[in-house]
mmCIF file of C-alpha atoms in Angstrom:
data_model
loop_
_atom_site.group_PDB
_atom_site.id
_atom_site.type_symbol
_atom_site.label_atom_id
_atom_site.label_comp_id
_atom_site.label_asym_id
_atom_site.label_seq_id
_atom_site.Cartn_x
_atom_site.Cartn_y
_atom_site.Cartn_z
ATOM 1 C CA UNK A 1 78.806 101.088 122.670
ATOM 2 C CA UNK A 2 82.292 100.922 120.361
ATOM 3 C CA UNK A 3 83.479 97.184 120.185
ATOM 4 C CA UNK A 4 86.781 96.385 118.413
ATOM 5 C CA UNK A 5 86.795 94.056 115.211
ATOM 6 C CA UNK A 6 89.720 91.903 114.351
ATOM 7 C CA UNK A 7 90.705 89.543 112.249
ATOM 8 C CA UNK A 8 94.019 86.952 111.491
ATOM 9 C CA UNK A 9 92.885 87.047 107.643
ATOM 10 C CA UNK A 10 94.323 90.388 107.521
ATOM 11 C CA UNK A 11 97.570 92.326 108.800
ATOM 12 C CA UNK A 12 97.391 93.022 112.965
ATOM 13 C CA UNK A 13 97.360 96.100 113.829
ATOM 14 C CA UNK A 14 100.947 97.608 114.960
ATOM 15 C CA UNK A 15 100.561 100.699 117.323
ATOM 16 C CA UNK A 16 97.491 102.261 119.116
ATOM 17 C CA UNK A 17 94.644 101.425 116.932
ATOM 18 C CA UNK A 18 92.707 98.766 116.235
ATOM 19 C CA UNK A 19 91.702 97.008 112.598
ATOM 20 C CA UNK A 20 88.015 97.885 112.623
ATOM 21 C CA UNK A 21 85.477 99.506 115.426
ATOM 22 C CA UNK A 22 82.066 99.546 115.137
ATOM 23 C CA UNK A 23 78.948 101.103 116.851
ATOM 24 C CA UNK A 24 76.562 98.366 115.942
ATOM 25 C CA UNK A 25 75.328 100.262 112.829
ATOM 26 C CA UNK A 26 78.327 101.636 111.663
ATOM 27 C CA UNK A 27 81.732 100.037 110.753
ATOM 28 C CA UNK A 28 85.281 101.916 110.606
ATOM 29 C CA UNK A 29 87.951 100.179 109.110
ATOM 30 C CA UNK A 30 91.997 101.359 110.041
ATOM 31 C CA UNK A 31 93.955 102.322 106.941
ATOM 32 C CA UNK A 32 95.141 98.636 104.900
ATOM 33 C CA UNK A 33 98.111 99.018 102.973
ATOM 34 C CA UNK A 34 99.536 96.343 100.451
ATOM 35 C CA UNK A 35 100.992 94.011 103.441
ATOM 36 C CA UNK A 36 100.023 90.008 103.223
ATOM 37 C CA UNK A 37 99.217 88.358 106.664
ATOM 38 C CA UNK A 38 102.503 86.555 106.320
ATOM 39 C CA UNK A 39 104.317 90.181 106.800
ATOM 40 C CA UNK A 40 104.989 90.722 102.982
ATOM 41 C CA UNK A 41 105.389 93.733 101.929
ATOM 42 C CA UNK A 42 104.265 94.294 98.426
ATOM 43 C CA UNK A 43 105.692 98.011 98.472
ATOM 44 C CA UNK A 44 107.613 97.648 95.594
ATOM 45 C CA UNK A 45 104.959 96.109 92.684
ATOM 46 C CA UNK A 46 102.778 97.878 90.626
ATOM 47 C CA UNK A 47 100.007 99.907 92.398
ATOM 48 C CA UNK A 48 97.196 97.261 91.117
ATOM 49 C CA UNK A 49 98.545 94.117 93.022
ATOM 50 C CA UNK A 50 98.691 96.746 95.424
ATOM 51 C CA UNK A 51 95.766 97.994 95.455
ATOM 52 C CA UNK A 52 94.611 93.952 95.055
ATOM 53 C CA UNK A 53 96.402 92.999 98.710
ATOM 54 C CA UNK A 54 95.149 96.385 100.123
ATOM 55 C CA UNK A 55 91.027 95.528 99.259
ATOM 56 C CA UNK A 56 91.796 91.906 100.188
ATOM 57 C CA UNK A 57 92.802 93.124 103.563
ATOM 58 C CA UNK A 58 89.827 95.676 103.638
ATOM 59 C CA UNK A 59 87.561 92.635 102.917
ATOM 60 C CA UNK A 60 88.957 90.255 105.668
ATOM 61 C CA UNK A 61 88.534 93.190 108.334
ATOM 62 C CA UNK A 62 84.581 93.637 106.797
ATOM 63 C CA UNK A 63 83.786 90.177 107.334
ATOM 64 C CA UNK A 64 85.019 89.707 110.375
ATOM 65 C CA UNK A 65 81.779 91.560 111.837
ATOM 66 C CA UNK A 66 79.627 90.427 108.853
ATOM 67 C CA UNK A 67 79.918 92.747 106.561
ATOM 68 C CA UNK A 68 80.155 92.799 102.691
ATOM 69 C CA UNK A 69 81.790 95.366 100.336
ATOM 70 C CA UNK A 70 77.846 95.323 99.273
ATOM 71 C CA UNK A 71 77.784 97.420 102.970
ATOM 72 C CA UNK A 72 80.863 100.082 102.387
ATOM 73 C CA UNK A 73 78.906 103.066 102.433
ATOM 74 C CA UNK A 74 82.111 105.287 101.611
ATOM 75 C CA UNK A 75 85.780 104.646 100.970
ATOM 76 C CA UNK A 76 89.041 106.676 100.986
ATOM 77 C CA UNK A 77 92.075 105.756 98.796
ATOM 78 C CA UNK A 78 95.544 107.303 100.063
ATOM 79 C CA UNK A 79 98.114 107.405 96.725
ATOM 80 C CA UNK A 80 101.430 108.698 96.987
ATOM 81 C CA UNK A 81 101.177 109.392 92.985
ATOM 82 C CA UNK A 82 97.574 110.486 92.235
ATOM 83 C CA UNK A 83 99.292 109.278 88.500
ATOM 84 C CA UNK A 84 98.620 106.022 89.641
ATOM 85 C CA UNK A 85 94.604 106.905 90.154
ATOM 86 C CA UNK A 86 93.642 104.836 86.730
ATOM 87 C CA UNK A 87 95.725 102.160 87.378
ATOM 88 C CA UNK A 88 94.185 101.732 90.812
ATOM 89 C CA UNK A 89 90.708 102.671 89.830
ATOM 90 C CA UNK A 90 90.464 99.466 87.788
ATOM 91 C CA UNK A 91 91.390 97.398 90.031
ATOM 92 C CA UNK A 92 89.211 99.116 92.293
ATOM 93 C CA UNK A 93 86.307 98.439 90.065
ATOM 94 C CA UNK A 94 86.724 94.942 90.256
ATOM 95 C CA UNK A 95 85.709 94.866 94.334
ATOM 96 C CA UNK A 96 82.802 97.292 93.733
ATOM 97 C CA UNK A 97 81.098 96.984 91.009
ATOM 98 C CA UNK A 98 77.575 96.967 91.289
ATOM 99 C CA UNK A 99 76.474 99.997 93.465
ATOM 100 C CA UNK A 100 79.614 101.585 94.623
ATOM 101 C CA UNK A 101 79.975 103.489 97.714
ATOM 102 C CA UNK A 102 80.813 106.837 97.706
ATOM 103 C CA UNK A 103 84.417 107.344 97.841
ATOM 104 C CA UNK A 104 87.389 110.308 97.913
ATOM 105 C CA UNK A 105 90.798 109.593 96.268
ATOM 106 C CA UNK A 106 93.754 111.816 97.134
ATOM 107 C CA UNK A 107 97.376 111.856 97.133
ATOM 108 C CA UNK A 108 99.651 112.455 100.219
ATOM 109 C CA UNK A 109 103.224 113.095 100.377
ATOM 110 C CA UNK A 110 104.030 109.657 101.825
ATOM 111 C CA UNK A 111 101.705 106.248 103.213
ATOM 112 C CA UNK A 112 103.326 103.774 105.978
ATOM 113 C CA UNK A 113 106.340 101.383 104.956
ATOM 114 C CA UNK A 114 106.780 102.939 101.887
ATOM 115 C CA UNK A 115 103.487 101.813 99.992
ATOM 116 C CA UNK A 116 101.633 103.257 96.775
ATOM 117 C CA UNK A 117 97.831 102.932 98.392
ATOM 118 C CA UNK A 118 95.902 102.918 101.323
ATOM 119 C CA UNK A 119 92.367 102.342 102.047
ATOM 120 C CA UNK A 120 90.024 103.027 104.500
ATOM 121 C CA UNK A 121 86.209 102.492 104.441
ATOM 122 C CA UNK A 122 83.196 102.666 106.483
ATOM 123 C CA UNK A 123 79.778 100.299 106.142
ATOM 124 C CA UNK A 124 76.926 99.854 107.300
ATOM 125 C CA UNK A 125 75.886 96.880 109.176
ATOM 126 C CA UNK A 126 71.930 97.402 109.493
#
């Protein structure tokens, strides 16, 4: 049975979709992009603090349910410069170091509000 997750430690969801669903053994997360829970948009600083606010909000939605980035099974990055893929990788590394899920990088012509990154992920919660 799908149950909805959310959270006020990260960004509400603005349109038809929801922050997180889960199954009960699985966890989707929506797309987080650089935006504070205050409604700042950090569109315009470097991809890291970026990529920083967008795992910070990836991390509220996990533990909302109970999860950890220890449970991210797998984990899609959005760029809009696949330049930026260092940049963001190291910042990245910080949030999952030990284990890391598996995870797909790509670049897309354009990400919501303007943004450098957006991530996605999906965990496990047995």
């Amino acid at each position: 049975m799908k149950r909805i997750i959310e959270t006020d430690d990260a960004p509400a969801a603005v349109g038809a979709y929801s922050q997180a669903t889960t199954d009960g053994s699985l966890l989707f997360t929506a797309g987080q992009i650089p935006l504070t829970t205050d409604g700042e948009l950090l569109a315009d600083e470097p991809i890291e603090a970026q990529t920083e606010q967008a795992l910070d909000n990836l991390t509220s939605v996990l533990e909302a349910d109970g999860a950890t980035a220890e449970d991210v099974l797998k984990v899609t990055v959005f760029l809009d410069d696949i330049d930026d893929f260092e940049a963001m990788n190291e910042t990245y590394a910080e949030y999952f170091d030990d284990e890391p899920p598996a995870r797909s990088a790509l670049e897309v012509a354009a990400l919501p509000k303007g943004v450098g990154v957006e991530i996605e992920a999906v965990a496990t919660l047995e």
